[in-house]
Structures are given as structure tokens and as C-alpha cells.
Amino acid sequence: MSDDNSHAVRRSQFFLPTTKETPSDAQIASHRLMLRAGMVRQSSAGIYSWLPLGFRVLRKIEKIVREEQNLAGAQELLMPTIQSADLWRASGRYEDYGKEMLRISDRHDREMLYGPTNEELITEIFAGTLRSYRDVPKTLYHIQWKFRDEVRPRFGVMRGREFYMKDAYSFDLTSELGRVSYNKMFIAYLRTFARMGINAIPMRADTGPIGGELSHEFIILADTGESEIFCDQDLIDMDVMASEVDYAVDLQPIVDKWTGLYAATDEMHDEKKFEANVPEGKRVCARGIEVGHIFFFGTKYSEKLGAKVNLQNGDERAVQMGSYGIGVSRLVGGIIEASHDEEGIIWPESVAPFRVGIINLRQGDNACDQSCNDLFIKLAEQGVEVIYDDRSERAGGKFADMELTGIPYQVIIGPKGVEKGVLEFKNRKTGEREEFSSDALFSRLGIN
Amino acid sequence: MSDDNSHAVRRSQFFLPTTKETPSDAQIASHRLMLRAGMVRQSSAGIYSWLPLGFRVLRKIEKIVREEQNLAGAQELLMPTIQSADLWRASGRYEDYGKEMLRISDRHDREMLYGPTNEELITEIFAGTLRSYRDVPKTLYHIQWKFRDEVRPRFGVMRGREFYMKDAYSFDLTSELGRVSYNKMFIAYLRTFARMGINAIPMRADTGPIGGELSHEFIILADTGESEIFCDQDLIDMDVMASEVDYAVDLQPIVDKWTGLYAATDEMHDEKKFEANVPEGKRVCARGIEVGHIFFFGTKYSEKLGAKVNLQNGDERAVQMGSYGIGVSRLVGGIIEASHDEEGIIWPESVAPFRVGIINLRQGDNACDQSCNDLFIKLAEQGVEVIYDDRSERAGGKFADMELTGIPYQVIIGPKGVEKGVLEFKNRKTGEREEFSSDALFSRLGIN
């Protein structure tokens, strides 16, 4: 993001319409905070525009998701949003999906729909292009807008109608090999969420309308979560990033480690098993938000849509499939639910829209302006994502906005500090304040 | 793209379904070549899935567009694909748009539509969030899927129904300042297309359904172009990248230089003026493809949708607006139309899906495999985008595929070369072949 200076912005020019008013229709913290922080704006029920601040966070989350998918060997493509109804009739899901599917007729009265997910289309692509046992394994993914016509859209981007999702699909020759692909995604998901600074716990899940036998949800802990969850404290303390992952080796032992401890959502919870398997001091009962869901469903779609490969002996076999979803736009809300306080959002550094915010306490004072400007330019040149609040506002308003928008590090510059040759540095998360010379500040930020 | 190794792929594992057959329904070169090169696959009439190779090109074009928009001071946000019909009723365009607009009813029978463009929605966002003269100038843009329900979709991604477009919108206090914003986009467009290795010529254009008085189309030359164009050869020879641009200074002189020479599409052509103004030897009559279109339309939308700002004296004034579109998905086809031969696509380096292709002439031969593998790993480590054709195919098929997919540089490795310690290096565009040691190859590619 550093090629074109869009990583360094002056607040006076940046489109960031924050507001003090608490929107009356927003019931949960992330929805309220995203509206107040000028991240999104509702355009219709459950449909949002992402304003520059929100867009930056969305892109950061997307980038982490993409990098971890690529690292796990998945290949990116892009399927369209509008699909043909016939394809969904072939799988038998056209009627099943009910009113959540946004159905459309085009000018020639052909029946179309806005894709809520892509099992059918990706299977059709496989069936139309690949046919040899040598063409598998393959895991293909895309990150694309989806639509589910929720009857009562609410909770902002957490349950929007138009939402941004990463969905991957694996194709394998046997169910054993399919399990290998499943395990790769399992680990990729743990890594993905860990990199975003959130604790996501895998839980055995129902397969629902996708079908199949094997499925896990990834749930982050947040007091405002939609569902109750039960798990072993040890799971929360495990860190997938503690060791490097090698996707070429058997991942089953690592997956077993993560699935061996008790973890269940409300629906799957078994109190007796919980008490038998988890020592009393480690029994966690909390609320959570689903941010990812993975499925292995074998030949359910490949049989119906003809995704088959020729074997070496001339036989033909339907491929074994899985599908793997991450709610990219939902995660923006989910991370806020898990990380905020009374004053506003507390962004984990990896997904923060900017890393550093500069507050000029006395805009118009030559020395302050100069000091702020020098720092801003130096940070910009070093590629640091920085927002400089250079508006002619009262200091109180600037503080409040910086807290609200959750920038991890604030540098506060006023006449007294300038005189003393120090900058005040505040950590948004801990609230800790320190005074630094500008050289010490750069070294604190890891800049030469 | 180098963080996760997705920039370096082995053909045996990469999802790249090329085909020798010429698709019968593809009438133009880019459509035929994109299907044959496994870049896209049609999912419904005028709706395509972008397979990994095509997706990479789409992303590269998008990245150049984004960087130049940011450089010109435009700020990125993201509006949704589904919009409310009421918004379009407010501007008066709901009925005007006719059958090209994909109209949708949701489960509550609310009238919605799949956005064909975003003047209404961005104006509503401005009106709902900004209100002071200090909030302008602003140029906001997004890159998002659009839908136009063409009666007869054809020419592949050149005239698809679901298409990817960058659209920017400028907001200014006066029409003079609006012209300043318009000029910035004018120059940004010239730079954008130049960076893609194509010659795009600005031409005075009709404003059509967008409205307004001032408008330019940007047209690239291609024999298969949809429209006839007339211009001065000097325009084709001008190079916007010859000097750095400073968006802070008055750009009118540069714009005047580009608009001072004769250039017109069929509809706007004036033969008498052409002959009077252009010396005979410089009269170019060619075919072209529109890839960008910019408009300045004043208060047409801001009046109707209430996008007004308060002036210092307390008065209120509707903002002056312009809109600026680039067909991102269309450009993929447009660049191919402008740059291909009998054998396939010839990618300009800046938008090529990979920069280097390695052809192993004798897969399975230890020395060849070793040599190819070493080179592949070295290039991958250096961040070079590389595709290694490691399939057990005949050399002829590998050559044909490499030509078809248009990789700028081929490195051909066979038993004879390995014995001599040289690599054969082929330039896709010029056809030139050279022999290099591996060190000389790296220096040829600008790698240490």
C-alpha cells in the first residue's frame, strides 16, 4: 500500500465522517461503532457502502485470508455474482434454499440468482475443464460478494444481506486424500484468525444445507456473540503460530490436538461429556461468533454435476469435495465485538486501518504544525500507515475520534512537548503513555 | 504477490485448462484467445468466471488503476452491487435506463436493482455525510462489479453483462474547481493506460445518459475495434510518462496539449476539420476500443439528491460533480485485441500473469529436471512471477501453450543446453532468441 501515498492521509482531506450520535437502530457494539467511526453507511436494509476507513480494514482482512489460502496451496479464481437457476436445479438446491435466495429474471425472462454460495458453479467449472486423475488434488477459492435475503437483516455487517466471503473448494480422488485437503484448510483457518489477533476456536458442527459428515465451525469469543459455546480453557491458550507449518507433511496430529479438547456450540453441547472431560477450573462457558465454517461432503455435488476424473485403469470416478468459508465482511464486525471498549474500537495491529495517528493539539501554531508535519512525512516515507489529524478542532474532539477509530498508536504533539523536544506516545489498547524523542519513537515503531 | 509463493507455480499443479480447439461462438480474437488460454469460462450468457490465469491479469490491471487513482488524490471506498430503486427514481433515471438495468424484487417485494453505475449512490453518500465547503474537493472511487443486461451479450469480456469497473466521482465547490478535478483524472487515465503498455487516445465525446457538457472517451487502437476513429499521428506518438506528473500544479496546459490535436470517433468526426488541421501524412484513420470515459456534469445529480455544502457566508450550494469510468474487465480483452498474433496473446510486461515461463524439454531427464528446478526456485526466491511447465508433455505442446498464454519471457531448457551450460531465452513479443548462462539470464531479467 505504500506505492502511492494512500497509506498516509491528512484527516482534513480524508473522507472520514465520524459522529458522536449513537445510531438508534444499531443494537450491537460493532454496528454502533462502525457507523460512528465512519466505516460504513447503510444504503438499504442489510446492504452497506464501505467508506475509506472501513474499506481499509476489509482489505487488510482479505489480504490475510488470501495469503494463508495461497500458503496452504489453494489457487485463487473469481466466479461471478449472478448465476443461472438451472445450475441449482441440477444440484437440487434451487427449491431448498427458500426465500433467502435472491431470485432474478433477466430481460429474456431467464431465471437467474445472486449466488449465496458457490458449490454448484465451482463443480460445474471442474466438470467442464478437468478430467484426469492427474488434475487432482486441487483446492480453488475466490473472494466475492454474496447475497442472502435475510428476512430481518440486523447487526450491521455481521448479518448483512450483501456480504463478502472467501469460499474454497477442494477436489480429491479419495476420501482419505480429501481429508488431507480438509486438514490443510483447518490449519490455514487457525493461522488466518490468529494473524488477525483473534482467538478462533474450532468446533465440531452440523453440516446443515451444505451436506456431508465432517464439519467444523471457527468461533471467536465475544460477550455479544450470537451463540453460547462451551470449551476447554487449554484450547483458548493454544497458539497455532507458535511453530511454522509445513503443508507437505501429515497434519492429522496437529488437527487431532485441536479437536481432541472439548469444544461445542449450544446445539452440539453435551454437558455430561463436558464435565467428564474438562477439569472444573478449565470449563469455559462463553459467547461466540462464527467467522468460518468448513465442510467435507464427498461426492454430493460431483455426482450430480458430473465432476469426474479418469483413473489410470480407464475407470471414471466422481471427485471427493469439501468447501471452506470465511466471512470476510463479517470478520470486521466480529473483530470489533471481540476488541473494543467504552471509547471505541481497539484494532489489532494487523488489521488496523492505520498503525499510527498523529494528533496536533494546536493546529495553526507554527512549531506544532512543523513538528507534526515533519513526523507525518517521515512516517509516510518509511511506509508507515499513518493518519494525521490536522483539523482545526478542539483537542478533545481529536482525542475522542482517535479513540473511536481505534488506531493502535497515537502520537500527541502540543506546544509543551515541542518545547521540551518530546512526543507523547499512547498505546490505544493498554492506555499506556510514554514520552519519546522522535528518534526513540522511530525505534519504538521499529523504523530506522 | 511474493509473500506466499503464489507468484511461482508449477504447471502440473496449476489450474490452467488451455485448449487447442477454437470455440465456435467466439467472434473476436480476445474472446477466442481468453477461452483457449484458460483465462475465463462462461457461466451464463455474458457472465464469466475468471480462472487463475485470467484472474491474475485482472488483478494486475486493477492494481495499476488503483495506484494511479490514489496518486491523483482519489480516495477508495466500496459501494454495494445491489441498490434501491427509490434512489434511481429520485434522480429520474430509473425509467430512463430501460431494459439494460437488471431489476430485482426482494422477499419483501421491495424494488432493487443491480447497479450499472453509481452516480446516485455516491451522491447520496455525500449528501448524507458531508456539509461544509471545507469538505471539498473530494474525489471518491470504487472498483466493483456492475451489471448491464445487454440484449445480445458478445465479444467475451468486452461486452459482458457482469463486468468489473472503476468509477470515480468528483465533488467541487465551483465548476472551475470541478475542471481541476476533471483534469487530474484526465492525466491519471493517460498514465494508467500507458503503464499497461497500450496507446489510449482521449477523444471528445457525447455525454449520453450520464449528462453534462464536458466529456472524453479514451480509446485504444486495435484493428478489431468496435468504432472507427480519426486522429493526428502526433497524438499516438505522445508519451505522458515522459515526464513526472505533479498533481498540485495547474494541469490545463498538459490537457490542452492532448486535446489540441485532432481526434474524433465516428460520431463526432468532421472530415473538413480533419483535413484542415492535420497534414496529410499524419492523418490516421483506424479502429478503436473504448476503455475509459470521463464526464463533467455539474449539479445534475447533486441538485436532485441534495448534495449541498454550506459556504462561509452561510449560503448553501449544490456541489459540482464529475464521473470517471474505466472498464477493468473490458481492458483484459482490449489489451489482447491490441496485442496478439497468430500464436496467441502477447502480454505487455506490466499486466502479464507471469513474467517468465520455464519450458522443460525433457521432463524426467535428471539433468533437465534439476536445471529447471534450480532456476524455478531461484526465480521464485527473487520474487519473479514464474510459471514452470513441468508436465510430461511433448515439447511442441509446451511451446504452443507458452505462446498462447503470452508469457513475455520463455526460458527453454533441454539436454543439449544443459550439457553446454546455457539456457535458451525467448522474447515472446519480438520472437528473438538468445543463449545465456544462468548468471547472464538473471542480469538480463534485472535480478542480482
PDB file of C-alpha atoms in Angstrom, chain A residues 3-6 12-17 41-45 47-53 55 58-59 62-63 66-68 70-71 74-84 99-100 102-108 110 112 114 121 124-130 134-135 137-138 140 143-145 147 149-153 161-162 164 392-393, chain B residues 3-6 12-17 41-45 47-53 55 58-59 62-63 66-68 70-71 74-84 99-100 102-108 110 112 114 121 124-130 134-135 137-138 140 143-145 147 149-153 161-162 164 392-393:
ATOM      1  CA  ASP A   3       3.481   2.842  -3.667  1.00  0.00           C
ATOM      2  CA  ASP A   4       1.125   5.752  -3.986  1.00  0.00           C
ATOM      3  CA  ASN A   5       0.914   7.500  -0.597  1.00  0.00           C
ATOM      4  CA  SER A   6      -2.608   6.272   0.084  1.00  0.00           C
ATOM      5  CA  SER A  12      -8.599  17.380   6.858  1.00  0.00           C
ATOM      6  CA  GLN A  13      -8.747  15.819   3.392  1.00  0.00           C
ATOM      7  CA  PHE A  14      -9.625  12.227   4.220  1.00  0.00           C
ATOM      8  CA  PHE A  15     -13.250  11.153   3.846  1.00  0.00           C
ATOM      9  CA  LEU A  16     -13.936  10.080   7.413  1.00  0.00           C
ATOM     10  CA  PRO A  17     -17.400  11.148   8.608  1.00  0.00           C
ATOM     11  CA  ARG A  41     -23.003   3.616   5.673  1.00  0.00           C
ATOM     12  CA  GLN A  42     -26.202   1.700   5.127  1.00  0.00           C
ATOM     13  CA  SER A  43     -27.609   2.060   1.625  1.00  0.00           C
ATOM     14  CA  SER A  44     -30.605  -0.293   2.006  1.00  0.00           C
ATOM     15  CA  ALA A  45     -31.649  -2.796   4.668  1.00  0.00           C
ATOM     16  CA  ILE A  47     -26.649  -3.502   2.439  1.00  0.00           C
ATOM     17  CA  TYR A  48     -23.683  -1.259   3.199  1.00  0.00           C
ATOM     18  CA  SER A  49     -21.222   1.018   1.490  1.00  0.00           C
ATOM     19  CA  TRP A  50     -17.720   0.703   2.880  1.00  0.00           C
ATOM     20  CA  LEU A  51     -16.282   4.166   3.417  1.00  0.00           C
ATOM     21  CA  PRO A  52     -12.479   4.588   3.193  1.00  0.00           C
ATOM     22  CA  LEU A  53     -11.713   3.688   6.827  1.00  0.00           C
ATOM     23  CA  PHE A  55     -12.655  -0.350   3.316  1.00  0.00           C
ATOM     24  CA  LEU A  58     -11.868  -5.012   4.901  1.00  0.00           C
ATOM     25  CA  ARG A  59      -8.871  -5.120   2.539  1.00  0.00           C
ATOM     26  CA  GLU A  62      -8.976 -10.017   2.845  1.00  0.00           C
ATOM     27  CA  LYS A  63      -5.200  -9.896   2.355  1.00  0.00           C
ATOM     28  CA  ARG A  66      -5.663 -14.622   0.709  1.00  0.00           C
ATOM     29  CA  GLU A  67      -2.074 -15.090   1.880  1.00  0.00           C
ATOM     30  CA  GLU A  68      -2.997 -18.002   4.115  1.00  0.00           C
ATOM     31  CA  ASN A  70      -2.184 -19.360  -1.043  1.00  0.00           C
ATOM     32  CA  LEU A  71       0.260 -20.650   1.546  1.00  0.00           C
ATOM     33  CA  ALA A  74      -5.221 -23.087  -2.689  1.00  0.00           C
ATOM     34  CA  GLN A  75      -5.462 -21.298  -6.049  1.00  0.00           C
ATOM     35  CA  GLU A  76      -7.458 -18.129  -6.499  1.00  0.00           C
ATOM     36  CA  LEU A  77     -10.024 -17.540  -9.205  1.00  0.00           C
ATOM     37  CA  LEU A  78     -13.152 -15.446  -9.326  1.00  0.00           C
ATOM     38  CA  MET A  79     -16.680 -16.573 -10.019  1.00  0.00           C
ATOM     39  CA  PRO A  80     -19.436 -14.102 -10.897  1.00  0.00           C
ATOM     40  CA  THR A  81     -22.155 -12.971  -8.506  1.00  0.00           C
ATOM     41  CA  ILE A  82     -25.040 -13.809 -10.842  1.00  0.00           C
ATOM     42  CA  GLN A  83     -25.641 -17.485 -11.534  1.00  0.00           C
ATOM     43  CA  SER A  84     -28.126 -19.457 -13.581  1.00  0.00           C
ATOM     44  CA  LYS A  99     -36.608 -17.162   0.338  1.00  0.00           C
ATOM     45  CA  GLU A 100     -33.033 -16.432   1.372  1.00  0.00           C
ATOM     46  CA  LEU A 102     -32.361 -13.623  -4.253  1.00  0.00           C
ATOM     47  CA  ARG A 103     -34.051 -14.765  -7.453  1.00  0.00           C
ATOM     48  CA  ILE A 104     -33.861 -12.657 -10.591  1.00  0.00           C
ATOM     49  CA  SER A 105     -35.338 -12.748 -14.081  1.00  0.00           C
ATOM     50  CA  ASP A 106     -33.308 -11.136 -16.836  1.00  0.00           C
ATOM     51  CA  ARG A 107     -34.721  -9.274 -19.853  1.00  0.00           C
ATOM     52  CA  HIS A 108     -35.281 -12.564 -21.682  1.00  0.00           C
ATOM     53  CA  ARG A 110     -34.262 -16.398 -17.936  1.00  0.00           C
ATOM     54  CA  MET A 112     -31.004 -16.245 -12.517  1.00  0.00           C
ATOM     55  CA  TYR A 114     -27.433 -13.824  -6.845  1.00  0.00           C
ATOM     56  CA  LEU A 121     -20.691 -23.278 -10.016  1.00  0.00           C
ATOM     57  CA  GLU A 124     -19.534 -27.185 -12.996  1.00  0.00           C
ATOM     58  CA  ILE A 125     -16.194 -25.455 -13.734  1.00  0.00           C
ATOM     59  CA  PHE A 126     -14.303 -28.547 -12.620  1.00  0.00           C
ATOM     60  CA  ALA A 127     -16.594 -30.823 -14.658  1.00  0.00           C
ATOM     61  CA  GLY A 128     -16.132 -28.673 -17.755  1.00  0.00           C
ATOM     62  CA  THR A 129     -12.359 -28.398 -17.675  1.00  0.00           C
ATOM     63  CA  LEU A 130     -10.662 -31.237 -15.778  1.00  0.00           C
ATOM     64  CA  ARG A 134      -3.530 -36.113 -12.576  1.00  0.00           C
ATOM     65  CA  ASP A 135      -5.680 -32.981 -12.282  1.00  0.00           C
ATOM     66  CA  PRO A 137      -5.753 -32.676  -5.808  1.00  0.00           C
ATOM     67  CA  LYS A 138      -6.895 -29.095  -6.339  1.00  0.00           C
ATOM     68  CA  LEU A 140      -9.739 -23.493  -5.634  1.00  0.00           C
ATOM     69  CA  ILE A 143     -13.306 -13.920  -2.518  1.00  0.00           C
ATOM     70  CA  GLN A 144     -16.528 -12.485  -3.830  1.00  0.00           C
ATOM     71  CA  TRP A 145     -19.725 -10.732  -2.801  1.00  0.00           C
ATOM     72  CA  PHE A 147     -26.257 -12.275  -1.179  1.00  0.00           C
ATOM     73  CA  ASP A 149     -32.006 -12.259   1.528  1.00  0.00           C
ATOM     74  CA  GLU A 150     -32.313 -12.382   5.327  1.00  0.00           C
ATOM     75  CA  VAL A 151     -35.858 -11.775   6.492  1.00  0.00           C
ATOM     76  CA  ARG A 152     -34.662  -9.326   9.168  1.00  0.00           C
ATOM     77  CA  PRO A 153     -31.166  -8.082   8.378  1.00  0.00           C
ATOM     78  CA  ARG A 161     -27.675  -9.287   3.042  1.00  0.00           C
ATOM     79  CA  GLU A 162     -24.820  -8.443   0.673  1.00  0.00           C
ATOM     80  CA  TYR A 164     -18.071 -10.556   1.288  1.00  0.00           C
ATOM     81  CA  SER A 392      -8.766  22.985  13.321  1.00  0.00           C
ATOM     82  CA  GLU A 393     -10.761  21.218  16.006  1.00  0.00           C
TER      83      GLU A 393
ATOM     84  CA  ASP B   3       4.643 -13.231   0.291  1.00  0.00           C
ATOM     85  CA  ASP B   4       3.081 -16.602  -0.189  1.00  0.00           C
ATOM     86  CA  ASN B   5       4.655 -18.186  -3.286  1.00  0.00           C
ATOM     87  CA  SER B   6       1.511 -17.793  -5.363  1.00  0.00           C
ATOM     88  CA  SER B  12       1.451 -29.657 -13.397  1.00  0.00           C
ATOM     89  CA  GLN B  13      -0.420 -28.346 -10.348  1.00  0.00           C
ATOM     90  CA  PHE B  14      -1.715 -25.018 -11.631  1.00  0.00           C
ATOM     91  CA  PHE B  15      -5.338 -24.839 -12.761  1.00  0.00           C
ATOM     92  CA  LEU B  16      -4.803 -23.786 -16.361  1.00  0.00           C
ATOM     93  CA  PRO B  17      -7.156 -25.578 -18.757  1.00  0.00           C
ATOM     94  CA  ARG B  41     -15.077 -19.721 -18.642  1.00  0.00           C
ATOM     95  CA  GLN B  42     -18.589 -18.633 -19.496  1.00  0.00           C
ATOM     96  CA  SER B  43     -21.129 -19.472 -16.825  1.00  0.00           C
ATOM     97  CA  SER B  44     -24.182 -17.865 -18.456  1.00  0.00           C
ATOM     98  CA  ALA B  45     -24.658 -15.561 -21.438  1.00  0.00           C
ATOM     99  CA  ILE B  47     -21.247 -13.821 -17.463  1.00  0.00           C
ATOM    100  CA  TYR B  48     -17.787 -15.274 -16.881  1.00  0.00           C
ATOM    101  CA  SER B  49     -15.740 -16.989 -14.247  1.00  0.00           C
ATOM    102  CA  TRP B  50     -12.135 -15.805 -14.156  1.00  0.00           C
ATOM    103  CA  LEU B  51      -9.840 -18.806 -13.900  1.00  0.00           C
ATOM    104  CA  PRO B  52      -6.456 -18.327 -12.187  1.00  0.00           C
ATOM    105  CA  LEU B  53      -4.547 -17.097 -15.260  1.00  0.00           C
ATOM    106  CA  PHE B  55      -7.705 -13.564 -12.615  1.00  0.00           C
ATOM    107  CA  LEU B  58      -7.468  -8.774 -13.976  1.00  0.00           C
ATOM    108  CA  ARG B  59      -5.758  -8.093 -10.645  1.00  0.00           C
ATOM    109  CA  GLU B  62      -6.874  -3.341 -11.190  1.00  0.00           C
ATOM    110  CA  LYS B  63      -3.678  -2.609  -9.268  1.00  0.00           C
ATOM    111  CA  ARG B  66      -5.838   1.811  -8.156  1.00  0.00           C
ATOM    112  CA  GLU B  67      -2.301   3.163  -7.857  1.00  0.00           C
ATOM    113  CA  GLU B  68      -2.936   5.895 -10.408  1.00  0.00           C
ATOM    114  CA  ASN B  70      -4.541   7.130  -5.418  1.00  0.00           C
ATOM    115  CA  LEU B  71      -1.656   9.081  -6.905  1.00  0.00           C
ATOM    116  CA  ALA B  74      -8.763   9.971  -5.285  1.00  0.00           C
ATOM    117  CA  GLN B  75      -9.877   8.014  -2.193  1.00  0.00           C
ATOM    118  CA  GLU B  76     -11.091   4.450  -2.400  1.00  0.00           C
ATOM    119  CA  LEU B  77     -14.296   3.133  -0.901  1.00  0.00           C
ATOM    120  CA  LEU B  78     -16.645   0.361  -1.928  1.00  0.00           C
ATOM    121  CA  MET B  79     -20.317   0.598  -2.732  1.00  0.00           C
ATOM    122  CA  PRO B  80     -22.538  -2.477  -2.892  1.00  0.00           C
ATOM    123  CA  THR B  81     -23.747  -4.101  -6.096  1.00  0.00           C
ATOM    124  CA  ILE B  82     -27.430  -4.076  -5.117  1.00  0.00           C
ATOM    125  CA  GLN B  83     -29.095  -0.674  -4.896  1.00  0.00           C
ATOM    126  CA  SER B  84     -32.558   0.564  -4.097  1.00  0.00           C
ATOM    127  CA  LYS B  99     -34.126  -2.974 -20.102  1.00  0.00           C
ATOM    128  CA  GLU B 100     -30.363  -2.814 -19.593  1.00  0.00           C
ATOM    129  CA  LEU B 102     -31.335  -5.646 -14.046  1.00  0.00           C
ATOM    130  CA  ARG B 103     -34.355  -5.099 -11.809  1.00  0.00           C
ATOM    131  CA  ILE B 104     -34.907  -7.244  -8.767  1.00  0.00           C
ATOM    132  CA  SER B 105     -37.599  -7.674  -6.134  1.00  0.00           C
ATOM    133  CA  ASP B 106     -36.511  -8.892  -2.737  1.00  0.00           C
ATOM    134  CA  ARG B 107     -38.506 -11.160  -0.410  1.00  0.00           C
ATOM    135  CA  HIS B 108     -40.494  -8.197   0.876  1.00  0.00           C
ATOM    136  CA  ARG B 110     -39.018  -4.044  -2.354  1.00  0.00           C
ATOM    137  CA  MET B 112     -33.960  -3.180  -6.042  1.00  0.00           C
ATOM    138  CA  TYR B 114     -28.006  -4.435  -9.739  1.00  0.00           C
ATOM    139  CA  LEU B 121     -25.449   6.173  -4.643  1.00  0.00           C
ATOM    140  CA  GLU B 124     -26.490  10.094  -1.641  1.00  0.00           C
ATOM    141  CA  ILE B 125     -23.421   9.173   0.434  1.00  0.00           C
ATOM    142  CA  PHE B 126     -22.018  12.670   0.009  1.00  0.00           C
ATOM    143  CA  ALA B 127     -25.373  14.243   0.853  1.00  0.00           C
ATOM    144  CA  GLY B 128     -25.692  12.114   3.984  1.00  0.00           C
ATOM    145  CA  THR B 129     -22.242  12.739   5.418  1.00  0.00           C
ATOM    146  CA  LEU B 130     -20.649  15.983   4.214  1.00  0.00           C
ATOM    147  CA  ARG B 134     -14.170  22.542   3.830  1.00  0.00           C
ATOM    148  CA  ASP B 135     -15.238  19.007   2.873  1.00  0.00           C
ATOM    149  CA  PRO B 137     -12.694  18.997  -3.095  1.00  0.00           C
ATOM    150  CA  LYS B 138     -13.097  15.226  -2.874  1.00  0.00           C
ATOM    151  CA  LEU B 140     -14.028   9.167  -4.363  1.00  0.00           C
ATOM    152  CA  ILE B 143     -13.764  -0.811  -8.171  1.00  0.00           C
ATOM    153  CA  GLN B 144     -16.788  -3.037  -8.151  1.00  0.00           C
ATOM    154  CA  TRP B 145     -18.838  -5.438 -10.275  1.00  0.00           C
ATOM    155  CA  PHE B 147     -24.377  -5.385 -14.397  1.00  0.00           C
ATOM    156  CA  ASP B 149     -28.417  -6.613 -19.159  1.00  0.00           C
ATOM    157  CA  GLU B 150     -27.225  -6.373 -22.775  1.00  0.00           C
ATOM    158  CA  VAL B 151     -29.790  -7.722 -25.202  1.00  0.00           C
ATOM    159  CA  ARG B 152     -27.108  -9.709 -27.046  1.00  0.00           C
ATOM    160  CA  PRO B 153     -24.003 -10.146 -24.904  1.00  0.00           C
ATOM    161  CA  ARG B 161     -23.277  -8.408 -18.699  1.00  0.00           C
ATOM    162  CA  GLU B 162     -21.469  -8.685 -15.356  1.00  0.00           C
ATOM    163  CA  TYR B 164     -15.709  -5.032 -13.374  1.00  0.00           C
ATOM    164  CA  SER B 392       5.184 -34.816 -19.135  1.00  0.00           C
ATOM    165  CA  GLU B 393       4.053 -33.416 -22.456  1.00  0.00           C
TER     166      GLU B 393
END
